[in-house]
mmCIF file of C-alpha atoms in Angstrom:
data_model
loop_
_atom_site.group_PDB
_atom_site.id
_atom_site.type_symbol
_atom_site.label_atom_id
_atom_site.label_comp_id
_atom_site.label_asym_id
_atom_site.label_seq_id
_atom_site.Cartn_x
_atom_site.Cartn_y
_atom_site.Cartn_z
ATOM 1 C CA MET A 1 12.318 -0.904 21.760
ATOM 2 C CA PHE A 2 10.769 2.294 20.426
ATOM 3 C CA LYS A 3 7.343 2.392 21.570
ATOM 4 C CA PRO A 4 4.924 4.560 19.075
ATOM 5 C CA LYS A 5 2.891 7.951 19.977
ATOM 6 C CA ARG A 6 -0.682 8.284 18.646
ATOM 7 C CA PRO A 7 -0.607 9.355 15.565
ATOM 8 C CA VAL A 8 -3.278 11.798 15.973
ATOM 9 C CA LEU A 9 -1.484 14.837 16.172
ATOM 10 C CA LEU A 10 0.880 14.058 13.174
ATOM 11 C CA LEU A 11 -2.087 13.543 11.044
ATOM 12 C CA LEU A 12 -3.538 16.526 11.719
ATOM 13 C CA ALA A 13 -0.314 18.415 11.401
ATOM 14 C CA ALA A 14 -0.262 16.651 8.053
ATOM 15 C CA LEU A 15 -4.135 17.667 7.306
ATOM 16 C CA LEU A 16 -3.241 21.221 7.883
ATOM 17 C CA LEU A 17 -0.323 21.446 5.837
ATOM 18 C CA ALA A 18 -2.237 19.644 3.313
ATOM 19 C CA PHE A 19 -5.145 21.981 3.613
ATOM 20 C CA ALA A 20 -2.850 25.020 3.270
ATOM 21 C CA ALA A 21 -1.514 23.770 0.241
ATOM 22 C CA SER A 22 -4.400 23.102 -1.676
ATOM 23 C CA CYS A 23 -5.945 26.558 -1.013
ATOM 24 C CA GLY A 24 -2.712 28.101 -2.025
ATOM 25 C CA SER A 25 -3.064 26.324 -5.022
ATOM 26 C CA ALA A 26 -6.271 25.377 -6.153
ATOM 27 C CA ASN A 27 -5.932 24.689 -9.714
ATOM 28 C CA GLU A 28 -2.884 22.451 -9.494
ATOM 29 C CA LYS A 29 -3.301 19.094 -10.041
ATOM 30 C CA PRO A 30 -0.767 16.582 -8.278
ATOM 31 C CA ALA A 31 2.264 15.532 -10.425
ATOM 32 C CA SER A 32 1.852 12.476 -12.814
ATOM 33 C CA PRO A 33 4.926 9.781 -12.365
ATOM 34 C CA SER A 34 8.025 10.573 -14.467
ATOM 35 C CA ALA A 35 7.550 6.578 -15.118
ATOM 36 C CA GLU A 36 4.257 7.288 -16.781
ATOM 37 C CA PRO A 37 3.768 5.584 -19.893
ATOM 38 C CA ALA A 38 4.674 8.219 -22.913
ATOM 39 C CA SER A 39 1.490 6.488 -24.883
ATOM 40 C CA SER A 40 -2.269 6.194 -23.529
ATOM 41 C CA ALA A 41 -2.876 3.556 -26.190
ATOM 42 C CA SER A 42 -4.486 0.578 -25.128
ATOM 43 C CA PRO A 43 -1.614 -2.571 -25.449
ATOM 44 C CA SER A 44 -2.022 -5.751 -27.236
ATOM 45 C CA PRO A 45 -4.840 -8.067 -26.349
ATOM 46 C CA SER A 46 -3.183 -10.758 -23.995
ATOM 47 C CA ALA A 47 -4.629 -14.448 -22.868
ATOM 48 C CA ALA A 48 -6.103 -12.879 -19.783
ATOM 49 C CA ASP A 49 -7.813 -10.144 -21.485
ATOM 50 C CA PRO A 50 -10.742 -11.171 -23.616
ATOM 51 C CA SER A 51 -11.729 -10.507 -26.891
ATOM 52 C CA PRO A 52 -13.663 -6.640 -27.409
ATOM 53 C CA ASN A 53 -17.509 -6.791 -27.746
ATOM 54 C CA ALA A 54 -19.795 -4.185 -27.350
ATOM 55 C CA SER A 55 -19.318 -3.866 -23.737
ATOM 56 C CA ASP A 56 -15.839 -2.988 -24.157
ATOM 57 C CA ALA A 57 -16.156 -0.062 -26.415
ATOM 58 C CA PRO A 58 -13.680 3.089 -25.806
ATOM 59 C CA LYS A 59 -15.698 5.271 -22.960
ATOM 60 C CA GLU A 60 -15.237 8.694 -22.427
ATOM 61 C CA ILE A 61 -12.151 9.167 -20.063
ATOM 62 C CA VAL A 62 -12.764 10.451 -16.922
ATOM 63 C CA THR A 63 -9.214 11.729 -14.788
ATOM 64 C CA ILE A 64 -9.130 10.406 -11.025
ATOM 65 C CA LYS A 65 -6.723 12.705 -8.644
ATOM 66 C CA PHE A 66 -4.940 9.382 -7.285
ATOM 67 C CA SER A 67 -2.451 9.138 -4.396
ATOM 68 C CA GLU A 68 -0.244 6.391 -3.949
ATOM 69 C CA VAL A 69 1.371 6.045 -0.246
ATOM 70 C CA ILE A 70 4.993 5.108 -1.800
ATOM 71 C CA ARG A 71 6.542 3.519 -4.643
ATOM 72 C CA SER A 72 6.991 -0.203 -4.753
ATOM 73 C CA ILE A 73 5.585 -3.655 -6.497
ATOM 74 C CA PHE A 74 3.879 -4.248 -3.295
ATOM 75 C CA TYR A 75 1.412 -2.665 -5.074
ATOM 76 C CA ALA A 76 1.945 -3.941 -8.645
ATOM 77 C CA PRO A 77 -1.654 -4.958 -9.525
ATOM 78 C CA TYR A 78 -2.977 -0.602 -10.387
ATOM 79 C CA TYR A 79 0.338 -0.699 -12.238
ATOM 80 C CA ALA A 80 -0.256 -3.155 -14.318
ATOM 81 C CA ALA A 81 -4.008 -1.874 -14.628
ATOM 82 C CA ILE A 82 -2.511 0.962 -16.181
ATOM 83 C CA SER A 83 -0.204 -0.679 -18.601
ATOM 84 C CA GLN A 84 -2.790 -3.205 -19.669
ATOM 85 C CA GLY A 85 -5.320 -0.487 -20.367
ATOM 86 C CA TYR A 86 -7.831 -1.895 -17.599
ATOM 87 C CA PHE A 87 -8.481 1.722 -16.170
ATOM 88 C CA GLU A 88 -9.009 2.855 -19.854
ATOM 89 C CA LYS A 89 -11.555 0.484 -20.517
ATOM 90 C CA GLU A 90 -13.405 1.376 -17.705
ATOM 91 C CA GLY A 91 -13.413 5.087 -18.983
ATOM 92 C CA LEU A 92 -10.706 5.819 -16.249
ATOM 93 C CA LYS A 93 -6.998 7.569 -16.254
ATOM 94 C CA LEU A 94 -5.071 7.890 -12.968
ATOM 95 C CA ASP A 95 -2.874 11.302 -12.299
ATOM 96 C CA MET A 96 -0.737 9.889 -9.968
ATOM 97 C CA ASN A 97 1.418 11.153 -7.289
ATOM 98 C CA THR A 98 3.682 9.596 -4.577
ATOM 99 C CA ALA A 99 2.843 10.887 -0.873
ATOM 100 C CA GLN A 100 5.312 8.658 1.052
ATOM 101 C CA GLY A 101 3.022 8.238 3.715
ATOM 102 C CA SER A 102 -0.668 7.144 4.364
ATOM 103 C CA ASP A 103 -0.805 10.335 6.440
ATOM 104 C CA LYS A 104 -0.026 12.469 3.726
ATOM 105 C CA GLY A 105 -2.327 10.168 1.652
ATOM 106 C CA ALA A 106 -5.309 10.599 3.974
ATOM 107 C CA ALA A 107 -4.826 14.233 4.398
ATOM 108 C CA ALA A 108 -4.955 14.714 0.740
ATOM 109 C CA LEU A 109 -8.292 12.918 0.339
ATOM 110 C CA ILE A 110 -9.414 15.299 3.108
ATOM 111 C CA ALA A 111 -8.181 18.372 1.434
ATOM 112 C CA GLY A 112 -9.433 17.659 -1.862
ATOM 113 C CA THR A 113 -6.099 17.159 -3.656
ATOM 114 C CA ALA A 114 -6.753 13.266 -4.184
ATOM 115 C CA ASP A 115 -9.730 11.426 -4.943
ATOM 116 C CA ILE A 116 -8.863 7.916 -4.258
ATOM 117 C CA SER A 117 -5.690 7.084 -2.335
ATOM 118 C CA LEU A 118 -3.880 3.849 -1.425
ATOM 119 C CA VAL A 119 -3.038 4.081 2.181
ATOM 120 C CA GLY A 120 -3.073 1.951 5.297
ATOM 121 C CA PRO A 121 -6.799 1.535 6.540
ATOM 122 C CA GLU A 122 -5.668 2.655 9.783
ATOM 123 C CA THR A 123 -5.954 6.060 8.637
ATOM 124 C CA ALA A 124 -9.919 5.483 7.936
ATOM 125 C CA ILE A 125 -10.258 5.140 11.685
ATOM 126 C CA TYR A 126 -8.296 7.804 12.853
ATOM 127 C CA ILE A 127 -10.288 10.217 10.858
ATOM 128 C CA TYR A 128 -13.328 8.369 11.963
ATOM 129 C CA ASN A 129 -12.485 8.510 15.683
ATOM 130 C CA GLN A 130 -11.638 12.763 14.905
ATOM 131 C CA GLN A 131 -15.172 13.075 14.569
ATOM 132 C CA GLY A 132 -14.781 15.507 11.700
ATOM 133 C CA ASP A 133 -16.987 16.401 8.901
ATOM 134 C CA LYS A 134 -15.471 14.006 6.176
ATOM 135 C CA LYS A 135 -15.123 10.463 6.802
ATOM 136 C CA LEU A 136 -13.017 7.964 4.697
ATOM 137 C CA LYS A 137 -14.547 4.715 3.653
ATOM 138 C CA ILE A 138 -12.169 1.333 2.621
ATOM 139 C CA PHE A 139 -13.785 -0.119 -0.532
ATOM 140 C CA HIS A 140 -10.871 -2.591 -1.707
ATOM 141 C CA GLN A 141 -8.172 -4.074 0.331
ATOM 142 C CA LEU A 142 -5.338 -4.385 -1.758
ATOM 143 C CA THR A 143 -2.867 -6.297 0.144
ATOM 144 C CA MET A 144 -3.351 -8.682 3.045
ATOM 145 C CA LYS A 145 0.236 -8.986 3.875
ATOM 146 C CA ASP A 146 3.161 -6.694 5.137
ATOM 147 C CA GLY A 147 5.096 -6.269 2.188
ATOM 148 C CA SER A 148 8.298 -5.738 3.781
ATOM 149 C CA PHE A 149 11.473 -7.910 4.535
ATOM 150 C CA LEU A 150 14.058 -7.833 7.066
ATOM 151 C CA LEU A 151 17.903 -7.346 5.508
ATOM 152 C CA SER A 152 20.580 -7.831 7.810
ATOM 153 C CA ARG A 153 24.455 -6.346 7.253
ATOM 154 C CA ASP A 154 26.181 -9.398 7.781
ATOM 155 C CA LYS A 155 25.290 -12.568 6.267
ATOM 156 C CA ALA A 156 24.537 -15.565 8.811
ATOM 157 C CA ASP A 157 24.181 -18.992 8.096
ATOM 158 C CA ALA A 158 20.680 -19.007 10.390
ATOM 159 C CA PHE A 159 18.232 -16.515 12.171
ATOM 160 C CA ASP A 160 16.848 -16.216 15.094
ATOM 161 C CA TRP A 161 14.761 -13.379 16.087
ATOM 162 C CA HIS A 162 16.011 -12.876 19.496
ATOM 163 C CA ALA A 163 19.635 -11.905 17.484
ATOM 164 C CA LEU A 164 18.069 -8.514 17.166
ATOM 165 C CA THR A 165 17.902 -7.719 20.606
ATOM 166 C CA GLY A 166 20.440 -4.814 21.495
ATOM 167 C CA LYS A 167 20.565 -4.571 17.296
ATOM 168 C CA LYS A 168 20.022 -1.198 15.474
ATOM 169 C CA ILE A 169 17.174 -1.809 12.775
ATOM 170 C CA ILE A 170 16.052 0.885 10.444
ATOM 171 C CA GLY A 171 12.207 0.906 10.223
ATOM 172 C CA TRP A 172 9.272 3.004 9.565
ATOM 173 C CA ARG A 173 7.413 6.030 10.421
ATOM 174 C CA PRO A 174 5.691 5.779 13.858
ATOM 175 C CA GLY A 175 2.666 4.857 13.895
ATOM 176 C CA SER A 176 2.738 3.508 10.480
ATOM 177 C CA ALA A 177 0.866 -0.474 9.266
ATOM 178 C CA PRO A 178 5.145 -1.777 8.710
ATOM 179 C CA GLN A 179 5.978 -0.239 11.848
ATOM 180 C CA MET A 180 3.466 -1.300 13.752
ATOM 181 C CA VAL A 181 4.285 -5.191 12.267
ATOM 182 C CA MET A 182 7.602 -4.863 13.161
ATOM 183 C CA ALA A 183 6.777 -3.833 16.681
ATOM 184 C CA SER A 184 4.390 -6.596 17.087
ATOM 185 C CA THR A 185 6.463 -9.049 15.466
ATOM 186 C CA LEU A 186 9.332 -8.209 17.400
ATOM 187 C CA LYS A 187 7.200 -8.709 21.313
ATOM 188 C CA ALA A 188 5.830 -11.750 19.514
ATOM 189 C CA GLN A 189 9.126 -13.378 18.901
ATOM 190 C CA GLY A 190 10.488 -12.200 22.452
ATOM 191 C CA ALA A 191 12.829 -9.635 20.800
ATOM 192 C CA GLU A 192 11.581 -6.524 22.084
ATOM 193 C CA GLY A 193 15.518 -5.348 23.152
ATOM 194 C CA ALA A 194 15.998 -4.368 19.481
ATOM 195 C CA ASN A 195 16.289 -0.923 18.436
ATOM 196 C CA VAL A 196 14.164 0.256 15.833
ATOM 197 C CA VAL A 197 14.958 3.520 13.949
ATOM 198 C CA THR A 198 11.899 5.108 12.988
ATOM 199 C CA ASN A 199 12.945 9.081 11.768
ATOM 200 C CA ILE A 200 14.291 8.411 8.579
ATOM 201 C CA ALA A 201 12.170 9.280 5.560
ATOM 202 C CA ALA A 202 11.173 6.291 3.637
ATOM 203 C CA PRO A 203 13.221 7.451 0.390
ATOM 204 C CA ALA A 204 15.949 7.449 2.560
ATOM 205 C CA MET A 205 16.391 4.515 4.484
ATOM 206 C CA ALA A 206 18.135 2.442 2.031
ATOM 207 C CA GLY A 207 20.769 4.998 0.886
ATOM 208 C CA ALA A 208 21.211 5.372 5.426
ATOM 209 C CA PHE A 209 21.658 1.415 5.762
ATOM 210 C CA ALA A 210 24.322 1.221 2.689
ATOM 211 C CA SER A 211 26.054 4.070 3.791
ATOM 212 C CA GLY A 212 26.875 2.122 7.625
ATOM 213 C CA GLN A 213 23.925 2.687 9.800
ATOM 214 C CA GLY A 214 21.528 0.191 11.643
ATOM 215 C CA ASP A 215 22.439 -3.680 11.838
ATOM 216 C CA TYR A 216 19.384 -4.552 10.058
ATOM 217 C CA ILE A 217 16.694 -2.876 7.902
ATOM 218 C CA GLN A 218 12.849 -3.053 7.017
ATOM 219 C CA LEU A 219 12.410 -2.551 3.151
ATOM 220 C CA PHE A 220 9.907 -3.098 0.237
ATOM 221 C CA GLU A 221 10.460 -4.279 -2.838
ATOM 222 C CA PRO A 222 12.072 -4.106 -5.427
ATOM 223 C CA VAL A 223 14.510 -2.030 -2.864
ATOM 224 C CA ALA A 224 14.833 -4.933 -0.947
ATOM 225 C CA SER A 225 16.208 -6.898 -3.951
ATOM 226 C CA THR A 226 17.811 -4.526 -5.032
ATOM 227 C CA LEU A 227 19.995 -4.349 -2.242
ATOM 228 C CA ILE A 228 20.669 -8.024 -2.113
ATOM 229 C CA ALA A 229 21.771 -7.862 -5.599
ATOM 230 C CA GLU A 230 24.356 -5.247 -4.922
ATOM 231 C CA GLY A 231 25.595 -7.272 -1.800
ATOM 232 C CA LYS A 232 24.978 -4.297 0.740
ATOM 233 C CA ALA A 233 22.231 -6.952 2.540
ATOM 234 C CA TYR A 234 21.558 -10.214 3.112
ATOM 235 C CA TYR A 235 18.003 -11.283 2.958
ATOM 236 C CA VAL A 236 16.745 -12.558 6.778
ATOM 237 C CA ALA A 237 12.770 -12.566 7.089
ATOM 238 C CA SER A 238 9.723 -11.936 5.388
ATOM 239 C CA LEU A 239 7.317 -9.906 7.619
ATOM 240 C CA GLY A 240 4.455 -10.960 5.740
ATOM 241 C CA GLU A 241 5.003 -14.624 6.251
ATOM 242 C CA THR A 242 6.033 -14.482 9.852
ATOM 243 C CA PHE A 243 3.114 -12.039 11.347
ATOM 244 C CA GLY A 244 0.694 -13.773 8.755
ATOM 245 C CA ASP A 245 -2.340 -12.080 7.578
ATOM 246 C CA PHE A 246 -2.701 -8.403 7.984
ATOM 247 C CA PRO A 247 -4.326 -5.827 5.827
ATOM 248 C CA GLU A 248 -1.748 -3.067 5.214
ATOM 249 C CA THR A 249 -3.145 -1.475 2.024
ATOM 250 C CA SER A 250 -6.280 -0.449 0.931
ATOM 251 C CA PHE A 251 -7.955 2.148 -1.247
ATOM 252 C CA VAL A 252 -9.845 4.662 0.160
ATOM 253 C CA ALA A 253 -12.282 7.601 -0.621
ATOM 254 C CA THR A 254 -14.647 10.087 1.149
ATOM 255 C CA SER A 255 -17.763 8.670 1.567
ATOM 256 C CA ASP A 256 -18.697 11.837 -0.207
ATOM 257 C CA TYR A 257 -16.687 11.275 -3.031
ATOM 258 C CA ILE A 258 -18.151 7.228 -3.064
ATOM 259 C CA ASP A 259 -21.754 8.576 -2.641
ATOM 260 C CA LYS A 260 -21.396 11.247 -5.726
ATOM 261 C CA HIS A 261 -19.054 9.063 -8.193
ATOM 262 C CA PRO A 262 -19.855 5.217 -7.304
ATOM 263 C CA GLN A 263 -19.538 4.095 -11.528
ATOM 264 C CA ILE A 264 -16.130 5.655 -11.131
ATOM 265 C CA VAL A 265 -15.290 3.577 -7.806
ATOM 266 C CA GLN A 266 -16.916 0.133 -9.507
ATOM 267 C CA GLY A 267 -14.743 1.171 -12.492
ATOM 268 C CA PHE A 268 -11.660 1.452 -10.446
ATOM 269 C CA VAL A 269 -12.151 -1.781 -8.579
ATOM 270 C CA ASN A 270 -13.029 -3.750 -11.493
ATOM 271 C CA ALA A 271 -9.936 -2.902 -13.130
ATOM 272 C CA VAL A 272 -7.230 -3.265 -10.474
ATOM 273 C CA ALA A 273 -9.312 -6.761 -10.042
ATOM 274 C CA LYS A 274 -8.985 -7.780 -13.283
ATOM 275 C CA ALA A 275 -5.185 -7.063 -13.190
ATOM 276 C CA THR A 276 -4.466 -8.844 -9.919
ATOM 277 C CA ALA A 277 -5.726 -12.093 -11.898
ATOM 278 C CA TRP A 278 -3.664 -11.144 -15.285
ATOM 279 C CA LEU A 279 -0.622 -11.186 -12.549
ATOM 280 C CA ALA A 280 -1.554 -14.539 -11.476
ATOM 281 C CA SER A 281 -1.176 -15.951 -15.354
ATOM 282 C CA ALA A 282 0.973 -13.705 -16.943
ATOM 283 C CA SER A 283 4.593 -14.892 -18.542
ATOM 284 C CA ASP A 284 7.795 -13.391 -16.675
ATOM 285 C CA ASP A 285 8.286 -11.503 -19.576
ATOM 286 C CA GLU A 286 4.728 -9.650 -19.961
ATOM 287 C CA ILE A 287 5.258 -9.093 -15.918
ATOM 288 C CA ALA A 288 8.710 -7.244 -16.592
ATOM 289 C CA THR A 289 7.161 -5.393 -19.683
ATOM 290 C CA ALA A 290 4.138 -3.700 -17.547
ATOM 291 C CA LEU A 291 5.708 -2.575 -14.921
ATOM 292 C CA SER A 292 9.311 -1.859 -16.178
ATOM 293 C CA PRO A 293 7.939 1.785 -17.145
ATOM 294 C CA TYR A 294 7.128 2.664 -13.195
ATOM 295 C CA PHE A 295 10.379 1.554 -12.000
ATOM 296 C CA GLU A 296 12.965 2.841 -14.419
ATOM 297 C CA GLY A 297 16.404 1.835 -13.952
ATOM 298 C CA THR A 298 14.992 -1.442 -11.733
ATOM 299 C CA PRO A 299 16.252 -4.216 -14.268
ATOM 300 C CA LYS A 300 13.437 -6.549 -15.418
ATOM 301 C CA GLU A 301 14.785 -9.626 -13.357
ATOM 302 C CA ARG A 302 14.920 -7.473 -10.177
ATOM 303 C CA ILE A 303 11.124 -6.615 -11.061
ATOM 304 C CA VAL A 304 9.787 -10.377 -11.833
ATOM 305 C CA GLU A 305 11.600 -11.504 -8.732
ATOM 306 C CA SER A 306 9.882 -8.929 -6.478
ATOM 307 C CA VAL A 307 6.284 -9.876 -8.154
ATOM 308 C CA ARG A 308 7.085 -13.669 -7.368
ATOM 309 C CA HIS A 309 8.079 -13.407 -3.493
ATOM 310 C CA TYR A 310 4.678 -11.091 -3.035
ATOM 311 C CA GLN A 311 2.771 -13.990 -4.818
ATOM 312 C CA GLN A 312 4.067 -16.743 -2.741
ATOM 313 C CA GLN A 313 3.293 -15.242 0.355
ATOM 314 C CA ASP A 314 -0.085 -14.417 -0.708
ATOM 315 C CA THR A 315 -0.210 -10.674 -0.842
ATOM 316 C CA TRP A 316 -2.844 -9.974 -3.230
ATOM 317 C CA PRO A 317 -6.042 -11.653 -1.945
ATOM 318 C CA ALA A 318 -8.220 -13.307 -5.420
ATOM 319 C CA THR A 319 -11.421 -11.490 -3.786
ATOM 320 C CA PRO A 320 -10.165 -8.267 -1.966
ATOM 321 C CA VAL A 321 -12.581 -7.783 0.844
ATOM 322 C CA LEU A 322 -11.593 -6.680 4.277
ATOM 323 C CA THR A 323 -13.254 -9.101 6.354
ATOM 324 C CA ALA A 324 -14.730 -8.271 9.588
ATOM 325 C CA GLU A 325 -12.027 -10.886 10.863
ATOM 326 C CA ALA A 326 -9.529 -8.660 9.697
ATOM 327 C CA PHE A 327 -10.602 -5.893 10.236
ATOM 328 C CA ASP A 328 -10.698 -6.860 14.182
ATOM 329 C CA LYS A 329 -6.959 -7.794 13.681
ATOM 330 C CA LEU A 330 -5.682 -4.593 12.671
ATOM 331 C CA GLN A 331 -7.814 -2.764 15.685
ATOM 332 C CA THR A 332 -5.751 -4.879 17.999
ATOM 333 C CA VAL A 333 -2.622 -4.102 16.816
ATOM 334 C CA LEU A 334 -3.159 -0.792 16.759
ATOM 335 C CA ILE A 335 -4.599 -0.939 20.411
ATOM 336 C CA ASP A 336 -1.316 -3.094 20.915
ATOM 337 C CA ASN A 337 1.135 -0.107 19.980
ATOM 338 C CA GLY A 338 -0.879 2.795 21.771
ATOM 339 C CA VAL A 339 -2.126 4.388 18.827
ATOM 340 C CA LEU A 340 -5.720 3.348 19.664
ATOM 341 C CA LYS A 341 -7.767 3.300 22.950
ATOM 342 C CA ALA A 342 -9.503 0.466 23.508
ATOM 343 C CA GLU A 343 -12.439 2.503 24.023
ATOM 344 C CA ASP A 344 -12.234 3.919 21.334
ATOM 345 C CA LYS A 345 -12.161 0.428 18.994
ATOM 346 C CA ILE A 346 -14.446 0.976 16.109
ATOM 347 C CA ALA A 347 -17.539 -1.905 16.858
ATOM 348 C CA ASP A 348 -19.494 -1.871 13.427
ATOM 349 C CA ILE A 349 -17.297 -2.411 10.511
ATOM 350 C CA ASN A 350 -19.562 -0.781 8.035
ATOM 351 C CA ALA A 351 -18.930 2.736 9.615
ATOM 352 C CA ILE A 352 -15.469 2.897 7.579
ATOM 353 C CA VAL A 353 -16.058 -0.238 5.198
ATOM 354 C CA ASP A 354 -17.781 -0.436 2.038
ATOM 355 C CA MET A 355 -17.335 -3.695 0.044
ATOM 356 C CA ARG A 356 -20.243 -3.498 -2.137
ATOM 357 C CA PHE A 357 -18.266 -2.671 -4.644
ATOM 358 C CA VAL A 358 -16.094 -5.656 -3.994
ATOM 359 C CA GLN A 359 -19.084 -7.752 -4.013
ATOM 360 C CA ARG A 360 -19.683 -6.411 -7.668
ATOM 361 C CA ILE A 361 -16.419 -6.964 -9.634
ATOM 362 C CA GLY A 362 -17.371 -7.385 -13.232
ATOM 363 C CA GLU A 363 -20.568 -5.161 -13.387
ATOM 364 C CA ALA A 364 -20.159 -1.790 -15.606
ATOM 365 C CA GLY A 365 -18.904 1.159 -13.990
#
């Protein structure tokens, strides 16, 4: 099976490219997503949104340059935070772009073209071990399961991981969290003989599979459910359920940004936490209305189905803390996959993790 290379060279290359881009266009902002709602007006209050009071009075809006790793319902809480007006109530607005990779999202932070990025927490470890001038800090753990699903080309009445031996799986880029979860799962299940293809760009993966490449594919929602609904693939397994708890994606910023803008970071955390709670109690219609602007062309029932899939596997923790236990599991996976040397394991979680904002959820930003 494919053995991932140490991602430091790839990340360094991404950093250099991002730095060059930032120098050449210092006044440019990251493009906002085409799916961003046209109106910034606050939506009507919902059952999860208490009546306004003095503390909810409108604040002067601060724009955050925000980079998401990919566009996926795996990250539904912050889309809901935008659509429900929770960021606005904290005095914040997201100027959002999609990086298509945690390495690129981390590079944007280092180059200053992003203030906050949603990336795999492993990127903070890589940056820390490079001993550069800037350090990344994880301040909110958004997901605690892998968000990908294994789909097959042919329908089968039963699935055994050993069936993957000798088969081609379209997977994610080397060193990425979903790629490492897949590799670790195959090892644990005794299916290391599978051929995992890791050189297809994320946006092209589903198309490659639909055109006939691969026997299996590893996809996130809503793309997974869409491919199944179109009759082009069949559900096989949830990597999140199979692999168990794993800190796959986190909100991260440079330590300098956090030190200079603690109120912004607190407001950001408050908004996402409120949206996570809202999703847990919202109706199907409310969820579809809130998320549809970010997934144009995806049927509303597919959006709701995707959200329910992630809720069923406890993807979004009610308390978004990156614990010492989860941090240790993350580093163990990195070492097992050959992207972190055992001697480079970070002993003190506080070196790259700052959970004080999560511990103060609800306090004024």
